[in-house]
PDB file of C-alpha atoms in Angstrom:
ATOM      1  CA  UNK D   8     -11.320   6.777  38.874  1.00 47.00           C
ATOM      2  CA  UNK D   9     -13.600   8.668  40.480  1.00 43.00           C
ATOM      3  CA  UNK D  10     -15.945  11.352  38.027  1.00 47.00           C
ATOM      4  CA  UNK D  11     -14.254  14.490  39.587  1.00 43.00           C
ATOM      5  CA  UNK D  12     -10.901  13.250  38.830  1.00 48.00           C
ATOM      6  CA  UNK D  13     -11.979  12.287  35.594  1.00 54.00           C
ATOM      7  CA  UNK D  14     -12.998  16.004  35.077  1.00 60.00           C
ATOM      8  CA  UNK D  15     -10.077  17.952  36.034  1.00 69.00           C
ATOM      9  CA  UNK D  16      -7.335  18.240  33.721  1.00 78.00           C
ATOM     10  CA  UNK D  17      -4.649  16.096  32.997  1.00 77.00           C
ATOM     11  CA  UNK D  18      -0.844  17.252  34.338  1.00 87.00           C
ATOM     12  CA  UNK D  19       1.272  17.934  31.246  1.00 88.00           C
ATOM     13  CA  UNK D  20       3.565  14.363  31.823  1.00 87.00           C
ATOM     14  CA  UNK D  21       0.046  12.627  32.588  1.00 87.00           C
ATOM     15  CA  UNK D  22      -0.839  13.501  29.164  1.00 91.00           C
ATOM     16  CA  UNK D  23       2.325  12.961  27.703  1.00 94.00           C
ATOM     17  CA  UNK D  24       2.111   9.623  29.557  1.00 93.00           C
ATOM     18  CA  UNK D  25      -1.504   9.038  27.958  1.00 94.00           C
ATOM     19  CA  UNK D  26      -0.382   9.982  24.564  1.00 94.00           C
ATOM     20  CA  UNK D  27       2.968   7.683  23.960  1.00 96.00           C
ATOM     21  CA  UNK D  28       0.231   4.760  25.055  1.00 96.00           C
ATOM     22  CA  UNK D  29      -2.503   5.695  22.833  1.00 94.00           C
ATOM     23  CA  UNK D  30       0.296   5.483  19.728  1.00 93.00           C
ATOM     24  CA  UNK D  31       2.067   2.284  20.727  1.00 95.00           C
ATOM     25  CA  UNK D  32      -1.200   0.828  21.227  1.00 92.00           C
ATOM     26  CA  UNK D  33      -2.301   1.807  17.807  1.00 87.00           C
ATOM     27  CA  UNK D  34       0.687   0.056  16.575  1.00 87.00           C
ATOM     28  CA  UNK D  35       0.779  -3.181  18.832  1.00 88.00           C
ATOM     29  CA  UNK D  36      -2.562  -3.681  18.143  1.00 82.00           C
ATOM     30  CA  UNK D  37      -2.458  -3.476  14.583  1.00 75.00           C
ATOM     31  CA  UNK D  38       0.356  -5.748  14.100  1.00 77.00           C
ATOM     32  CA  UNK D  39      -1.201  -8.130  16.776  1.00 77.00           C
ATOM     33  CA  UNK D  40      -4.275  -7.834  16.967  1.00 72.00           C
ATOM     34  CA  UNK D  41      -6.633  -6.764  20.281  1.00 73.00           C
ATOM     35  CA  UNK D  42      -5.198  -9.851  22.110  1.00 79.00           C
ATOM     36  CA  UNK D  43      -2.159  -8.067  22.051  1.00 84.00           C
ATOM     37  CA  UNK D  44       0.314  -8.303  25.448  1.00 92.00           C
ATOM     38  CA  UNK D  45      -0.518  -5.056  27.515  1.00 93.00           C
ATOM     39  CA  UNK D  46       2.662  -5.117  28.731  1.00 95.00           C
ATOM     40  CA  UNK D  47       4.635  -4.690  25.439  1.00 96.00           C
ATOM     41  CA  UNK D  48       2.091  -1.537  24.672  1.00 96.00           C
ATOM     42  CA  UNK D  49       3.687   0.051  28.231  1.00 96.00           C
ATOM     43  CA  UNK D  50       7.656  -1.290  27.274  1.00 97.00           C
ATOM     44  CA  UNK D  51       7.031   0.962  23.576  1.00 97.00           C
ATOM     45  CA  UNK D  52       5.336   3.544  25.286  1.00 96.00           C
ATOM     46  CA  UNK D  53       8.181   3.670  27.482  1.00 96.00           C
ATOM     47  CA  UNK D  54       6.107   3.397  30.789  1.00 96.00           C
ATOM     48  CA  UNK D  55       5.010   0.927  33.683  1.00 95.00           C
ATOM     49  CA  UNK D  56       1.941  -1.551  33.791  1.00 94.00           C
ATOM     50  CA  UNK D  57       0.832   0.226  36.165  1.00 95.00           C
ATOM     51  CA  UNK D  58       0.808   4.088  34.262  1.00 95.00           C
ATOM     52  CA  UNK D  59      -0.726   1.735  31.317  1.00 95.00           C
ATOM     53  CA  UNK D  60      -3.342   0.895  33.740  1.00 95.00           C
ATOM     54  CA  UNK D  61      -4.127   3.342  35.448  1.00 94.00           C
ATOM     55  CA  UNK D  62      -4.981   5.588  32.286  1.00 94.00           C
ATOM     56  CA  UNK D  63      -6.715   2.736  30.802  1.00 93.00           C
ATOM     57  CA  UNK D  64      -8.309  -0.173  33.644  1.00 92.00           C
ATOM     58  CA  UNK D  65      -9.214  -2.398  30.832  1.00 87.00           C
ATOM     59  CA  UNK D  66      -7.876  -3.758  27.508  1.00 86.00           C
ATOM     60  CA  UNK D  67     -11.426  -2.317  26.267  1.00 81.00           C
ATOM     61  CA  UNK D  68     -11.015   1.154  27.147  1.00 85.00           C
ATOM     62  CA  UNK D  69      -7.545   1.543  25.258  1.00 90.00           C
ATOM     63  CA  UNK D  70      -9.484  -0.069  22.463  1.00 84.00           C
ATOM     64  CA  UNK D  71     -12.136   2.478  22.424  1.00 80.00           C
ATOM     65  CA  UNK D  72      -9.508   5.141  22.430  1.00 86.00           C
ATOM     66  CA  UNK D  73      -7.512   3.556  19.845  1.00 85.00           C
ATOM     67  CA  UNK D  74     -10.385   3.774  17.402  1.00 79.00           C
ATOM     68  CA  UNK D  75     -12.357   6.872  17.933  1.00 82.00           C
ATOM     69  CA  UNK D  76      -8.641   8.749  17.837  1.00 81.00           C
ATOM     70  CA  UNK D  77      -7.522   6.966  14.717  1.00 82.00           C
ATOM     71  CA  UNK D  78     -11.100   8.334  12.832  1.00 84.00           C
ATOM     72  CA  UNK D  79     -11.043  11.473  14.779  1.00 89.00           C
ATOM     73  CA  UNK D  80      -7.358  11.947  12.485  1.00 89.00           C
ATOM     74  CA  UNK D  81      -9.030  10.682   9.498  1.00 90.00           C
ATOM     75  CA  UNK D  82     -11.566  13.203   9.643  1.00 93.00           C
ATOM     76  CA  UNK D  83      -9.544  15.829  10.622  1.00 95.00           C
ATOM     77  CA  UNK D  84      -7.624  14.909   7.218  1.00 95.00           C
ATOM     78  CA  UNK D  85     -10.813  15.266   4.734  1.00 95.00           C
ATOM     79  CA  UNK D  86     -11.189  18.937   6.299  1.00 95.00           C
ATOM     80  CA  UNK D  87      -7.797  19.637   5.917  1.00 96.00           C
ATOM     81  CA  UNK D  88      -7.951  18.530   1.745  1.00 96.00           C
ATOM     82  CA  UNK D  89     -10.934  20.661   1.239  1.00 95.00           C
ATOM     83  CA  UNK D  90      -9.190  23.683   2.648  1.00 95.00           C
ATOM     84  CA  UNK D  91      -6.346  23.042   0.809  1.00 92.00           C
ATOM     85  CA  UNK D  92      -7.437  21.496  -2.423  1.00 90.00           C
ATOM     86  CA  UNK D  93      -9.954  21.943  -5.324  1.00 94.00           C
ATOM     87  CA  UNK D  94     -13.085  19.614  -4.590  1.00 95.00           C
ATOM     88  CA  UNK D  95     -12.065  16.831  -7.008  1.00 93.00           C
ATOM     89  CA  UNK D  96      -8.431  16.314  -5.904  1.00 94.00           C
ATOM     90  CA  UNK D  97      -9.807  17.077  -2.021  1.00 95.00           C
ATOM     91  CA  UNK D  98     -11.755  13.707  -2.525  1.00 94.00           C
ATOM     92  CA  UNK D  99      -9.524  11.603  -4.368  1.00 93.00           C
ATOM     93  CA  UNK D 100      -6.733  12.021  -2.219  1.00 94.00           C
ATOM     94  CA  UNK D 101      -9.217  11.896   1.164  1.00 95.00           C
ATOM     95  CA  UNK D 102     -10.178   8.217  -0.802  1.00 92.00           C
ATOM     96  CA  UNK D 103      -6.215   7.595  -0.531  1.00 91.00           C
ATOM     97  CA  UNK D 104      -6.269   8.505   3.257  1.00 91.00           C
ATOM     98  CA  UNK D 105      -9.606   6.347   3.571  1.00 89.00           C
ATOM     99  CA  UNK D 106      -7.741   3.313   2.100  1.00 87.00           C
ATOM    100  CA  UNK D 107      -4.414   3.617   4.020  1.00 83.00           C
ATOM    101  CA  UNK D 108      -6.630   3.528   7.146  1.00 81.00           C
ATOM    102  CA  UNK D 109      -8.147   0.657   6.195  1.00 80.00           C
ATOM    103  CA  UNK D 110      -5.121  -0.876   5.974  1.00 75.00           C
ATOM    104  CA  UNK D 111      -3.567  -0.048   8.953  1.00 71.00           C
ATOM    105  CA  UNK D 112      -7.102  -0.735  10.490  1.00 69.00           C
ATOM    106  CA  UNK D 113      -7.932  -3.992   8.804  1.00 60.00           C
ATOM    107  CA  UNK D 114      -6.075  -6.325  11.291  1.00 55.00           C
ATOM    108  CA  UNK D 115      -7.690  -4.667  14.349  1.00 56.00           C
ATOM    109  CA  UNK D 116     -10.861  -4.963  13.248  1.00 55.00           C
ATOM    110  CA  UNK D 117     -11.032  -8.386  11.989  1.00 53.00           C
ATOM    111  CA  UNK D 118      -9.157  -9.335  15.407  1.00 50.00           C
ATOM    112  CA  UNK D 119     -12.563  -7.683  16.975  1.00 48.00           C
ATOM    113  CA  UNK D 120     -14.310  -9.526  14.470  1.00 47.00           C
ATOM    114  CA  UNK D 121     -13.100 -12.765  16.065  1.00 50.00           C
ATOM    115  CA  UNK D 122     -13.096 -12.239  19.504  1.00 51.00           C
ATOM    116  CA  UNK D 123     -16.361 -12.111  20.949  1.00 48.00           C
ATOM    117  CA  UNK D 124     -15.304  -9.808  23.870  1.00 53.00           C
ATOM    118  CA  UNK D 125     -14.286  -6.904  21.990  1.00 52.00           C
ATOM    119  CA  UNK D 126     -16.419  -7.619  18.927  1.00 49.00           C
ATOM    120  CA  UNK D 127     -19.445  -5.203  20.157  1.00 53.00           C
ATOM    121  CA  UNK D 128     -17.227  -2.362  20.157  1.00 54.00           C
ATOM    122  CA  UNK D 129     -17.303  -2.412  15.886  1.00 51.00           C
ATOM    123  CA  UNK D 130     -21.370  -2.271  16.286  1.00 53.00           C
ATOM    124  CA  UNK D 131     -21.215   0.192  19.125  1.00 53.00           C
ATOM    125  CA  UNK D 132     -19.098   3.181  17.283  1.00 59.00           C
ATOM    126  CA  UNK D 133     -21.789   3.841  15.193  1.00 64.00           C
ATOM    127  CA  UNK D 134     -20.604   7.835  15.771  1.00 73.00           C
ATOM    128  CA  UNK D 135     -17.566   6.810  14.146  1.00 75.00           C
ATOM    129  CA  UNK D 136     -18.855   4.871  11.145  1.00 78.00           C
ATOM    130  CA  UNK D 137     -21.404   8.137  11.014  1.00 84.00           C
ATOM    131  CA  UNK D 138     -18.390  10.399  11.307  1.00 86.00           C
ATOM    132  CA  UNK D 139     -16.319   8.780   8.151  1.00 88.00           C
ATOM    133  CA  UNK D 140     -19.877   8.598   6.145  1.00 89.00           C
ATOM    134  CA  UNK D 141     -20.565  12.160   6.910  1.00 93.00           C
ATOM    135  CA  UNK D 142     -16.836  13.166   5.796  1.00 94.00           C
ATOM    136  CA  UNK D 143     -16.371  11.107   2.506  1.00 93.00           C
ATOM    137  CA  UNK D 144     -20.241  12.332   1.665  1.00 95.00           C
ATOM    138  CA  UNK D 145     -19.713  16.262   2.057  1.00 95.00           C
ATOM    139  CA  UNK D 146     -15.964  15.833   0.035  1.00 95.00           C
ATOM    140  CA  UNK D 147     -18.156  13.073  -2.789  1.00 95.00           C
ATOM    141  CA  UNK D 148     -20.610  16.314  -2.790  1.00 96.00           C
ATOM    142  CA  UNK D 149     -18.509  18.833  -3.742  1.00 96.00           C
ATOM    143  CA  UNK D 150     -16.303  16.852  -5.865  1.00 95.00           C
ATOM    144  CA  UNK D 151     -19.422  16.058  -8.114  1.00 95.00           C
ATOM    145  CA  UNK D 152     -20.587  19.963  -7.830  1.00 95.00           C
ATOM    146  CA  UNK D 153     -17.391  20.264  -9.673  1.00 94.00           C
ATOM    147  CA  UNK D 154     -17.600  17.563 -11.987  1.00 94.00           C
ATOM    148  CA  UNK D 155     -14.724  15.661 -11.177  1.00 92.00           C
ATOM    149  CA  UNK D 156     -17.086  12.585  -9.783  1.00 93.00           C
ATOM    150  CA  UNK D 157     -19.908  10.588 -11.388  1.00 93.00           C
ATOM    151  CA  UNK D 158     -23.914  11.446 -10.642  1.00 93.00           C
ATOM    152  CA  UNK D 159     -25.134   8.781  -8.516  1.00 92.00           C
ATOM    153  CA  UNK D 160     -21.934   7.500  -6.541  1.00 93.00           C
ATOM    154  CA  UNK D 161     -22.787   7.587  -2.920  1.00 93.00           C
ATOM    155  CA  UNK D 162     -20.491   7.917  -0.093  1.00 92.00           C
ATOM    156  CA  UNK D 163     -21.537   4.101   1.352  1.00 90.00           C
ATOM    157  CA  UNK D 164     -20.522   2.545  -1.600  1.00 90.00           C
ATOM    158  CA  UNK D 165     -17.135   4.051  -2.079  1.00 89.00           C
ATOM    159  CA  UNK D 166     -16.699   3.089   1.902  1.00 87.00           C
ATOM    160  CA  UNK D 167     -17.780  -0.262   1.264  1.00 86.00           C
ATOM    161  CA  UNK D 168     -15.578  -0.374  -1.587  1.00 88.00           C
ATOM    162  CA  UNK D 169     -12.487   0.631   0.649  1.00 87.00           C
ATOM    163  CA  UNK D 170     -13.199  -2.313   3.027  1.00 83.00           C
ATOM    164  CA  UNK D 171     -13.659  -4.856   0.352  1.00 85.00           C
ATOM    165  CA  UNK D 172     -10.218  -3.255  -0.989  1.00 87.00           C
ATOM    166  CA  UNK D 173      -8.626  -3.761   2.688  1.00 81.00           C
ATOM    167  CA  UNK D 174     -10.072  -7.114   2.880  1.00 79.00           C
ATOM    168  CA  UNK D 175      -8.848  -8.706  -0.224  1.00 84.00           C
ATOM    169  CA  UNK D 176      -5.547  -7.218   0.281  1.00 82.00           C
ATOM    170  CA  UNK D 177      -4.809  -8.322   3.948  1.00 75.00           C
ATOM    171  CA  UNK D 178      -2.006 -10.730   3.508  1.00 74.00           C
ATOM    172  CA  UNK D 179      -0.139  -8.463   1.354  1.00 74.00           C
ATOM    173  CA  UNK D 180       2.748  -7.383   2.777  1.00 70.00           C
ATOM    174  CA  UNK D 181       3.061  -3.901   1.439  1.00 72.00           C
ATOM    175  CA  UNK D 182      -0.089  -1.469   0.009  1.00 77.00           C
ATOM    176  CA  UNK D 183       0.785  -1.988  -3.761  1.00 86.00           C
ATOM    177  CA  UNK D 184      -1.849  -4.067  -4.847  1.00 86.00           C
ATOM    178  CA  UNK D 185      -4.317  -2.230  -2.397  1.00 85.00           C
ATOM    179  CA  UNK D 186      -3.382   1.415  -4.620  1.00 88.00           C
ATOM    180  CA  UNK D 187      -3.863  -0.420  -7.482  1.00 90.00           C
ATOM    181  CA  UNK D 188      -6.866  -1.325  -6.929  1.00 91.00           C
ATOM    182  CA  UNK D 189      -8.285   1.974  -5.543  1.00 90.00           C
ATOM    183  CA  UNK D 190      -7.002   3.712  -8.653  1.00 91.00           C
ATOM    184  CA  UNK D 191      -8.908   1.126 -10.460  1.00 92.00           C
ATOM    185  CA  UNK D 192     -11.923   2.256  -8.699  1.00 90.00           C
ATOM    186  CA  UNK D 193     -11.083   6.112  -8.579  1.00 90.00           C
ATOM    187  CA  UNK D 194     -10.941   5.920 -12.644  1.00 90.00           C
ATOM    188  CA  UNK D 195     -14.379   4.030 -12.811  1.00 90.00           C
ATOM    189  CA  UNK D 196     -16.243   6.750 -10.568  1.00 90.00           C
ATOM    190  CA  UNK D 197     -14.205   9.880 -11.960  1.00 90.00           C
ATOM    191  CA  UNK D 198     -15.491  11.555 -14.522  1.00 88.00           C
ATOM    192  CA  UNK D 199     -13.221  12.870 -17.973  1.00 84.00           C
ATOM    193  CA  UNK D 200     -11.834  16.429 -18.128  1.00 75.00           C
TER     194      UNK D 200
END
């Protein structure tokens, strides 16, 4: 694609087009990791190999755009709790968010993990891993401003903490044991009322 039509913007069923493939391919590739068939993104997406393609050339580039949009929405989520919540509860439940991400998340990344093609792309969205720090640290700010959260709990631990969460919970088939361990963790860093 050439960088002017890259620039101009996108006709309302081109975007629609872009869209239903950007959500199937956060699903496929979840469930199946990044070697996941191309084809079956375009059949749920409900279009062609070659609209699949020609929004995204290469299995990396729908990757890319799988993961920046998935943290963009997480993000989005931690500004949406502090406008709607009081610091403490603004936190805890962006924690919850953090942990179903991981969840849905954990497959695709280990499947990058694994496949030394792709793998970069983990190391390369530093903005992204900056992005989730940043939001978790302002919400783990204000939340111990308040006094809901412990002194001395820092955003990278409690993101660490989500992964190792994710990680030990992988084969699980449904997010029980993944809650119950984050509440676990949300009681040890919360402080009494």
């Amino acid at each position: 694609m050439t960088e002017s039509a890259r620039q101009r913007p996108m006709r309302v069923d081109a975007r629609r087009n872009h869209e239903r493939i950007v959500a199937a391919a956060q699903e496929v590739f979840a469930a199946d990791g990044v070697g996941a068939s191309l084809e079956e993104i375009a059949r749920r997406a409900g279009v062609g190999s070659a609209t699949l393609h020609r929004h995204f050339p290469t299995r990396r580039s729908l990757l890319e755009v799988v993961f920046h949009d998935r943290v963009e929405a997480l993000c989005s989520r931690s500004r949406e709790h502090a406008e709607r919540s009081d610091p403490g509860d603004a936190f805890l439940a962006w924690l919850r968010d953090l942990n179903v991400y991981a969840a849905a998340s954990r497959g695709l990344a280990a499947s990058l993990l694994h496949d030394s093609r792709d793998a970069d792309l983990l190391q390369q969205n530093e903005g992204c891993r900056a992005a989730i720090t940043a939001a978790a640290g302002e919400l783990l700010h204000r939340a111990q401003q308040t006094g809901t959260i412990r002194p001395g709990v820092c955003a990278e631990d409690l993101l660490a903490l989500v992964n190792a969460i994710s990680l030990v919970t992988e084969h699980h088939d449904d997010d029980t044991q993944a809650n119950r361990l984050l509440d676990i963790a949300i009681d040890g860093i919360r402080l009494p009322r």
